Amino acid sequence: MNSERLNFRHYTLSDFDDYFKLVSNPDVMKMITGRPLLENETRERLQKMMNINEEHPNIGHFKVSNKFDSNFVGHSKLVIIGKNEAEIGYVLMPEHWRKGYGNEIAKTLINLAKEIDEIQTLIAIIDPENIGSKRILEKQGFLWDYDGDYFGLPAAYYKMEI
């Protein structure tokens, strides 16, 4: 899968170093888990993501790279979470923040979701203080649904009917 500037592909074990660089970065993970992930946690998470990708080969967890220089940009996901419902998510390396990649990733995932008959609703869960992600979601047509928590952390839930 591609967008204007990005390539999306399912993860393989050879992507561990890039994924670990992302999830072990305290600035990146501050608004996701509240802390960087350890190496063993990252290996477990990568394996779970690859298992999900096997179950759902058209959607899942994607490594996102720059189309022109192949540099690692970040992570994205479109995963089924319930009947007719899927979640989108994206995480970018800090050097790629504020370059429009978040919007490009969200738009690409929304377009992919529209191709999947069983997906009728998309949700996105962000840290309520993450103003950048809030802007991205609202620009793409998501509406705030409610504030709650996500694994013990404050979370803002956004929703889109497709």
JSON list of C-alpha atoms in Angstrom, two decimals:
[
{"chain": "A", "resi": 1, "resn": "MET", "atom": "CA", "xyz": [0.00, 0.00, 0.00]},
{"chain": "A", "resi": 2, "resn": "ASN", "atom": "CA", "xyz": [1.26, 3.47, -0.84]},
{"chain": "A", "resi": 3, "resn": "SER", "atom": "CA", "xyz": [0.32, 7.10, -0.39]},
{"chain": "A", "resi": 4, "resn": "GLU", "atom": "CA", "xyz": [1.78, 10.18, -2.03]},
{"chain": "A", "resi": 5, "resn": "ARG", "atom": "CA", "xyz": [5.04, 10.09, -0.03]},
{"chain": "A", "resi": 6, "resn": "LEU", "atom": "CA", "xyz": [4.84, 6.87, 1.99]},
{"chain": "A", "resi": 7, "resn": "ASN", "atom": "CA", "xyz": [5.06, 3.10, 1.65]},
{"chain": "A", "resi": 8, "resn": "PHE", "atom": "CA", "xyz": [3.08, 0.88, 4.03]},
{"chain": "A", "resi": 9, "resn": "ARG", "atom": "CA", "xyz": [3.89, -2.80, 4.49]},
{"chain": "A", "resi": 10, "resn": "HIS", "atom": "CA", "xyz": [3.29, -5.47, 7.10]},
{"chain": "A", "resi": 11, "resn": "TYR", "atom": "CA", "xyz": [6.07, -5.96, 9.61]},
{"chain": "A", "resi": 12, "resn": "THR", "atom": "CA", "xyz": [8.62, -8.76, 9.51]},
{"chain": "A", "resi": 13, "resn": "LEU", "atom": "CA", "xyz": [11.11, -9.80, 12.19]},
{"chain": "A", "resi": 14, "resn": "SER", "atom": "CA", "xyz": [13.79, -7.87, 10.30]},
{"chain": "A", "resi": 15, "resn": "ASP", "atom": "CA", "xyz": [11.95, -4.65, 11.22]},
{"chain": "A", "resi": 16, "resn": "PHE", "atom": "CA", "xyz": [12.69, -5.07, 14.92]},
{"chain": "A", "resi": 17, "resn": "ASP", "atom": "CA", "xyz": [15.46, -2.44, 15.07]},
{"chain": "A", "resi": 18, "resn": "ASP", "atom": "CA", "xyz": [13.33, 0.30, 13.50]},
{"chain": "A", "resi": 19, "resn": "TYR", "atom": "CA", "xyz": [10.29, -0.56, 15.60]},
{"chain": "A", "resi": 20, "resn": "PHE", "atom": "CA", "xyz": [12.40, -0.68, 18.77]},
{"chain": "A", "resi": 21, "resn": "LYS", "atom": "CA", "xyz": [13.93, 2.72, 17.94]},
{"chain": "A", "resi": 22, "resn": "LEU", "atom": "CA", "xyz": [10.37, 4.09, 17.79]},
{"chain": "A", "resi": 23, "resn": "VAL", "atom": "CA", "xyz": [8.85, 2.51, 20.90]},
{"chain": "A", "resi": 24, "resn": "SER", "atom": "CA", "xyz": [11.93, 2.92, 23.09]},
{"chain": "A", "resi": 25, "resn": "ASN", "atom": "CA", "xyz": [11.95, 6.68, 22.50]},
{"chain": "A", "resi": 26, "resn": "PRO", "atom": "CA", "xyz": [10.62, 8.47, 25.62]},
{"chain": "A", "resi": 27, "resn": "ASP", "atom": "CA", "xyz": [9.35, 11.47, 23.62]},
{"chain": "A", "resi": 28, "resn": "VAL", "atom": "CA", "xyz": [7.38, 9.20, 21.28]},
{"chain": "A", "resi": 29, "resn": "MET", "atom": "CA", "xyz": [5.91, 7.00, 24.00]},
{"chain": "A", "resi": 30, "resn": "LYS", "atom": "CA", "xyz": [5.08, 9.80, 26.46]},
{"chain": "A", "resi": 31, "resn": "MET", "atom": "CA", "xyz": [1.55, 10.08, 25.05]},
{"chain": "A", "resi": 32, "resn": "ILE", "atom": "CA", "xyz": [1.06, 6.41, 24.20]},
{"chain": "A", "resi": 33, "resn": "THR", "atom": "CA", "xyz": [2.13, 4.20, 27.09]},
{"chain": "A", "resi": 34, "resn": "GLY", "atom": "CA", "xyz": [3.58, 6.87, 29.35]},
{"chain": "A", "resi": 35, "resn": "ARG", "atom": "CA", "xyz": [7.00, 5.21, 29.14]},
{"chain": "A", "resi": 36, "resn": "PRO", "atom": "CA", "xyz": [9.37, 3.70, 26.58]},
{"chain": "A", "resi": 37, "resn": "LEU", "atom": "CA", "xyz": [9.09, -0.03, 25.95]},
{"chain": "A", "resi": 38, "resn": "LEU", "atom": "CA", "xyz": [11.83, -2.46, 26.91]},
{"chain": "A", "resi": 39, "resn": "GLU", "atom": "CA", "xyz": [13.44, -4.78, 24.37]},
{"chain": "A", "resi": 40, "resn": "ASN", "atom": "CA", "xyz": [11.51, -7.88, 25.51]},
{"chain": "A", "resi": 41, "resn": "GLU", "atom": "CA", "xyz": [8.20, -5.97, 25.48]},
{"chain": "A", "resi": 42, "resn": "THR", "atom": "CA", "xyz": [8.96, -4.76, 21.97]},
{"chain": "A", "resi": 43, "resn": "ARG", "atom": "CA", "xyz": [9.72, -8.30, 20.74]},
{"chain": "A", "resi": 44, "resn": "GLU", "atom": "CA", "xyz": [6.43, -9.56, 22.22]},
{"chain": "A", "resi": 45, "resn": "ARG", "atom": "CA", "xyz": [4.48, -6.68, 20.71]},
{"chain": "A", "resi": 46, "resn": "LEU", "atom": "CA", "xyz": [6.07, -7.13, 17.28]},
{"chain": "A", "resi": 47, "resn": "GLN", "atom": "CA", "xyz": [5.20, -10.83, 17.31]},
{"chain": "A", "resi": 48, "resn": "LYS", "atom": "CA", "xyz": [1.58, -10.08, 18.27]},
{"chain": "A", "resi": 49, "resn": "MET", "atom": "CA", "xyz": [1.35, -7.53, 15.46]},
{"chain": "A", "resi": 50, "resn": "MET", "atom": "CA", "xyz": [2.68, -10.05, 12.94]},
{"chain": "A", "resi": 51, "resn": "ASN", "atom": "CA", "xyz": [0.14, -12.63, 14.18]},
{"chain": "A", "resi": 52, "resn": "ILE", "atom": "CA", "xyz": [-2.68, -10.11, 13.66]},
{"chain": "A", "resi": 53, "resn": "ASN", "atom": "CA", "xyz": [-1.34, -9.42, 10.17]},
{"chain": "A", "resi": 54, "resn": "GLU", "atom": "CA", "xyz": [-1.49, -13.12, 9.33]},
{"chain": "A", "resi": 55, "resn": "GLU", "atom": "CA", "xyz": [-5.12, -13.29, 10.48]},
{"chain": "A", "resi": 56, "resn": "HIS", "atom": "CA", "xyz": [-6.11, -10.17, 8.52]},
{"chain": "A", "resi": 57, "resn": "PRO", "atom": "CA", "xyz": [-3.80, -9.90, 5.49]},
{"chain": "A", "resi": 58, "resn": "ASN", "atom": "CA", "xyz": [-5.53, -6.82, 4.02]},
{"chain": "A", "resi": 59, "resn": "ILE", "atom": "CA", "xyz": [-5.28, -4.71, 7.17]},
{"chain": "A", "resi": 60, "resn": "GLY", "atom": "CA", "xyz": [-3.21, -4.82, 10.37]},
{"chain": "A", "resi": 61, "resn": "HIS", "atom": "CA", "xyz": [-0.01, -3.20, 11.56]},
{"chain": "A", "resi": 62, "resn": "PHE", "atom": "CA", "xyz": [2.19, -1.44, 9.03]},
{"chain": "A", "resi": 63, "resn": "LYS", "atom": "CA", "xyz": [5.74, -0.23, 8.94]},
{"chain": "A", "resi": 64, "resn": "VAL", "atom": "CA", "xyz": [5.68, 3.19, 7.29]},
{"chain": "A", "resi": 65, "resn": "SER", "atom": "CA", "xyz": [8.67, 4.33, 5.25]},
{"chain": "A", "resi": 66, "resn": "ASN", "atom": "CA", "xyz": [9.45, 7.27, 3.02]},
{"chain": "A", "resi": 67, "resn": "LYS", "atom": "CA", "xyz": [8.70, 6.30, -0.58]},
{"chain": "A", "resi": 68, "resn": "PHE", "atom": "CA", "xyz": [11.70, 8.17, -1.96]},
{"chain": "A", "resi": 69, "resn": "ASP", "atom": "CA", "xyz": [14.56, 7.33, 0.41]},
{"chain": "A", "resi": 70, "resn": "SER", "atom": "CA", "xyz": [13.11, 4.30, 2.32]},
{"chain": "A", "resi": 71, "resn": "ASN", "atom": "CA", "xyz": [13.78, 5.98, 5.69]},
{"chain": "A", "resi": 72, "resn": "PHE", "atom": "CA", "xyz": [11.64, 4.68, 8.54]},
{"chain": "A", "resi": 73, "resn": "VAL", "atom": "CA", "xyz": [8.86, 7.17, 9.32]},
{"chain": "A", "resi": 74, "resn": "GLY", "atom": "CA", "xyz": [6.80, 5.27, 11.86]},
{"chain": "A", "resi": 75, "resn": "HIS", "atom": "CA", "xyz": [4.06, 2.80, 12.63]},
{"chain": "A", "resi": 76, "resn": "SER", "atom": "CA", "xyz": [0.41, 2.67, 11.63]},
{"chain": "A", "resi": 77, "resn": "LYS", "atom": "CA", "xyz": [-2.47, 0.30, 12.21]},
{"chain": "A", "resi": 78, "resn": "LEU", "atom": "CA", "xyz": [-5.94, -0.53, 11.02]},
{"chain": "A", "resi": 79, "resn": "VAL", "atom": "CA", "xyz": [-7.21, -3.38, 13.20]},
{"chain": "A", "resi": 80, "resn": "ILE", "atom": "CA", "xyz": [-10.59, -4.94, 13.84]},
{"chain": "A", "resi": 81, "resn": "ILE", "atom": "CA", "xyz": [-11.71, -4.36, 17.43]},
{"chain": "A", "resi": 82, "resn": "GLY", "atom": "CA", "xyz": [-15.35, -5.42, 17.33]},
{"chain": "A", "resi": 83, "resn": "LYS", "atom": "CA", "xyz": [-18.28, -6.20, 15.09]},
{"chain": "A", "resi": 84, "resn": "ASN", "atom": "CA", "xyz": [-18.09, -3.75, 12.17]},
{"chain": "A", "resi": 85, "resn": "GLU", "atom": "CA", "xyz": [-15.58, -1.63, 14.07]},
{"chain": "A", "resi": 86, "resn": "ALA", "atom": "CA", "xyz": [-11.88, -0.99, 13.55]},
{"chain": "A", "resi": 87, "resn": "GLU", "atom": "CA", "xyz": [-9.26, 1.21, 15.16]},
{"chain": "A", "resi": 88, "resn": "ILE", "atom": "CA", "xyz": [-6.71, 3.34, 13.37]},
{"chain": "A", "resi": 89, "resn": "GLY", "atom": "CA", "xyz": [-3.49, 4.48, 14.94]},
{"chain": "A", "resi": 90, "resn": "TYR", "atom": "CA", "xyz": [-0.18, 6.03, 13.97]},
{"chain": "A", "resi": 91, "resn": "VAL", "atom": "CA", "xyz": [3.11, 6.82, 15.70]},
{"chain": "A", "resi": 92, "resn": "LEU", "atom": "CA", "xyz": [5.89, 8.81, 14.07]},
{"chain": "A", "resi": 93, "resn": "MET", "atom": "CA", "xyz": [9.58, 9.18, 14.72]},
{"chain": "A", "resi": 94, "resn": "PRO", "atom": "CA", "xyz": [10.20, 12.70, 16.15]},
{"chain": "A", "resi": 95, "resn": "GLU", "atom": "CA", "xyz": [12.18, 13.82, 13.11]},
{"chain": "A", "resi": 96, "resn": "HIS", "atom": "CA", "xyz": [9.02, 13.31, 11.06]},
{"chain": "A", "resi": 97, "resn": "TRP", "atom": "CA", "xyz": [6.65, 15.27, 13.29]},
{"chain": "A", "resi": 98, "resn": "ARG", "atom": "CA", "xyz": [4.94, 18.35, 11.82]},
{"chain": "A", "resi": 99, "resn": "LYS", "atom": "CA", "xyz": [5.57, 17.37, 8.20]},
{"chain": "A", "resi": 100, "resn": "GLY", "atom": "CA", "xyz": [2.03, 16.26, 7.34]},
{"chain": "A", "resi": 101, "resn": "TYR", "atom": "CA", "xyz": [2.79, 12.55, 7.62]},
{"chain": "A", "resi": 102, "resn": "GLY", "atom": "CA", "xyz": [0.16, 12.02, 10.32]},
{"chain": "A", "resi": 103, "resn": "ASN", "atom": "CA", "xyz": [-2.55, 13.38, 8.02]},
{"chain": "A", "resi": 104, "resn": "GLU", "atom": "CA", "xyz": [-1.26, 11.33, 5.12]},
{"chain": "A", "resi": 105, "resn": "ILE", "atom": "CA", "xyz": [-1.21, 8.13, 7.19]},
{"chain": "A", "resi": 106, "resn": "ALA", "atom": "CA", "xyz": [-4.69, 8.73, 8.65]},
{"chain": "A", "resi": 107, "resn": "LYS", "atom": "CA", "xyz": [-6.15, 9.45, 5.20]},
{"chain": "A", "resi": 108, "resn": "THR", "atom": "CA", "xyz": [-4.54, 6.30, 3.77]},
{"chain": "A", "resi": 109, "resn": "LEU", "atom": "CA", "xyz": [-5.90, 4.14, 6.61]},
{"chain": "A", "resi": 110, "resn": "ILE", "atom": "CA", "xyz": [-9.39, 5.63, 6.26]},
{"chain": "A", "resi": 111, "resn": "ASN", "atom": "CA", "xyz": [-9.35, 4.91, 2.52]},
{"chain": "A", "resi": 112, "resn": "LEU", "atom": "CA", "xyz": [-8.26, 1.34, 3.22]},
{"chain": "A", "resi": 113, "resn": "ALA", "atom": "CA", "xyz": [-11.05, 0.93, 5.79]},
{"chain": "A", "resi": 114, "resn": "LYS", "atom": "CA", "xyz": [-13.59, 2.07, 3.20]},
{"chain": "A", "resi": 115, "resn": "GLU", "atom": "CA", "xyz": [-12.54, -0.88, 1.02]},
{"chain": "A", "resi": 116, "resn": "ILE", "atom": "CA", "xyz": [-13.30, -3.42, 3.77]},
{"chain": "A", "resi": 117, "resn": "ASP", "atom": "CA", "xyz": [-17.02, -4.28, 3.75]},
{"chain": "A", "resi": 118, "resn": "GLU", "atom": "CA", "xyz": [-17.21, -5.32, 7.39]},
{"chain": "A", "resi": 119, "resn": "ILE", "atom": "CA", "xyz": [-15.80, -2.02, 8.68]},
{"chain": "A", "resi": 120, "resn": "GLN", "atom": "CA", "xyz": [-18.53, 0.53, 9.27]},
{"chain": "A", "resi": 121, "resn": "THR", "atom": "CA", "xyz": [-17.07, 2.51, 12.19]},
{"chain": "A", "resi": 122, "resn": "LEU", "atom": "CA", "xyz": [-13.54, 3.70, 12.86]},
{"chain": "A", "resi": 123, "resn": "ILE", "atom": "CA", "xyz": [-12.24, 4.75, 16.22]},
{"chain": "A", "resi": 124, "resn": "ALA", "atom": "CA", "xyz": [-9.00, 6.40, 17.26]},
{"chain": "A", "resi": 125, "resn": "ILE", "atom": "CA", "xyz": [-7.69, 6.69, 20.79]},
{"chain": "A", "resi": 126, "resn": "ILE", "atom": "CA", "xyz": [-5.28, 9.48, 21.67]},
{"chain": "A", "resi": 127, "resn": "ASP", "atom": "CA", "xyz": [-3.85, 11.21, 24.70]},
{"chain": "A", "resi": 128, "resn": "PRO", "atom": "CA", "xyz": [-6.19, 14.16, 25.35]},
{"chain": "A", "resi": 129, "resn": "GLU", "atom": "CA", "xyz": [-3.15, 16.46, 25.49]},
{"chain": "A", "resi": 130, "resn": "ASN", "atom": "CA", "xyz": [-1.92, 15.41, 22.04]},
{"chain": "A", "resi": 131, "resn": "ILE", "atom": "CA", "xyz": [-3.15, 18.46, 20.15]},
{"chain": "A", "resi": 132, "resn": "GLY", "atom": "CA", "xyz": [-1.42, 17.37, 16.92]},
{"chain": "A", "resi": 133, "resn": "SER", "atom": "CA", "xyz": [-3.30, 14.06, 16.78]},
{"chain": "A", "resi": 134, "resn": "LYS", "atom": "CA", "xyz": [-6.54, 15.80, 17.70]},
{"chain": "A", "resi": 135, "resn": "ARG", "atom": "CA", "xyz": [-6.12, 18.14, 14.72]},
{"chain": "A", "resi": 136, "resn": "ILE", "atom": "CA", "xyz": [-5.29, 15.24, 12.41]},
{"chain": "A", "resi": 137, "resn": "LEU", "atom": "CA", "xyz": [-8.36, 13.26, 13.43]},
{"chain": "A", "resi": 138, "resn": "GLU", "atom": "CA", "xyz": [-10.71, 16.22, 13.17]},
{"chain": "A", "resi": 139, "resn": "LYS", "atom": "CA", "xyz": [-9.27, 17.20, 9.77]},
{"chain": "A", "resi": 140, "resn": "GLN", "atom": "CA", "xyz": [-9.99, 13.67, 8.55]},
{"chain": "A", "resi": 141, "resn": "GLY", "atom": "CA", "xyz": [-13.60, 13.80, 9.76]},
{"chain": "A", "resi": 142, "resn": "PHE", "atom": "CA", "xyz": [-13.40, 12.08, 13.14]},
{"chain": "A", "resi": 143, "resn": "LEU", "atom": "CA", "xyz": [-15.61, 13.42, 15.91]},
{"chain": "A", "resi": 144, "resn": "TRP", "atom": "CA", "xyz": [-14.78, 13.38, 19.60]},
{"chain": "A", "resi": 145, "resn": "ASP", "atom": "CA", "xyz": [-16.83, 10.64, 21.26]},
{"chain": "A", "resi": 146, "resn": "TYR", "atom": "CA", "xyz": [-15.79, 10.66, 24.93]},
{"chain": "A", "resi": 147, "resn": "ASP", "atom": "CA", "xyz": [-12.90, 10.91, 27.37]},
{"chain": "A", "resi": 148, "resn": "GLY", "atom": "CA", "xyz": [-11.97, 7.86, 29.37]},
{"chain": "A", "resi": 149, "resn": "ASP", "atom": "CA", "xyz": [-8.93, 5.82, 30.10]},
{"chain": "A", "resi": 150, "resn": "TYR", "atom": "CA", "xyz": [-6.89, 3.36, 28.09]},
{"chain": "A", "resi": 151, "resn": "PHE", "atom": "CA", "xyz": [-4.95, 0.85, 30.16]},
{"chain": "A", "resi": 152, "resn": "GLY", "atom": "CA", "xyz": [-4.91, 3.28, 33.06]},
{"chain": "A", "resi": 153, "resn": "LEU", "atom": "CA", "xyz": [-3.89, 6.35, 31.05]},
{"chain": "A", "resi": 154, "resn": "PRO", "atom": "CA", "xyz": [-6.15, 9.28, 30.13]},
{"chain": "A", "resi": 155, "resn": "ALA", "atom": "CA", "xyz": [-7.61, 8.86, 26.66]},
{"chain": "A", "resi": 156, "resn": "ALA", "atom": "CA", "xyz": [-9.78, 10.76, 24.22]},
{"chain": "A", "resi": 157, "resn": "TYR", "atom": "CA", "xyz": [-11.89, 8.52, 21.99]},
{"chain": "A", "resi": 158, "resn": "TYR", "atom": "CA", "xyz": [-12.74, 9.70, 18.49]},
{"chain": "A", "resi": 159, "resn": "LYS", "atom": "CA", "xyz": [-15.18, 8.06, 16.07]},
{"chain": "A", "resi": 160, "resn": "MET", "atom": "CA", "xyz": [-16.02, 8.10, 12.38]},
{"chain": "A", "resi": 161, "resn": "GLU", "atom": "CA", "xyz": [-18.82, 6.35, 10.53]},
{"chain": "A", "resi": 162, "resn": "ILE", "atom": "CA", "xyz": [-17.76, 5.24, 7.07]}
]
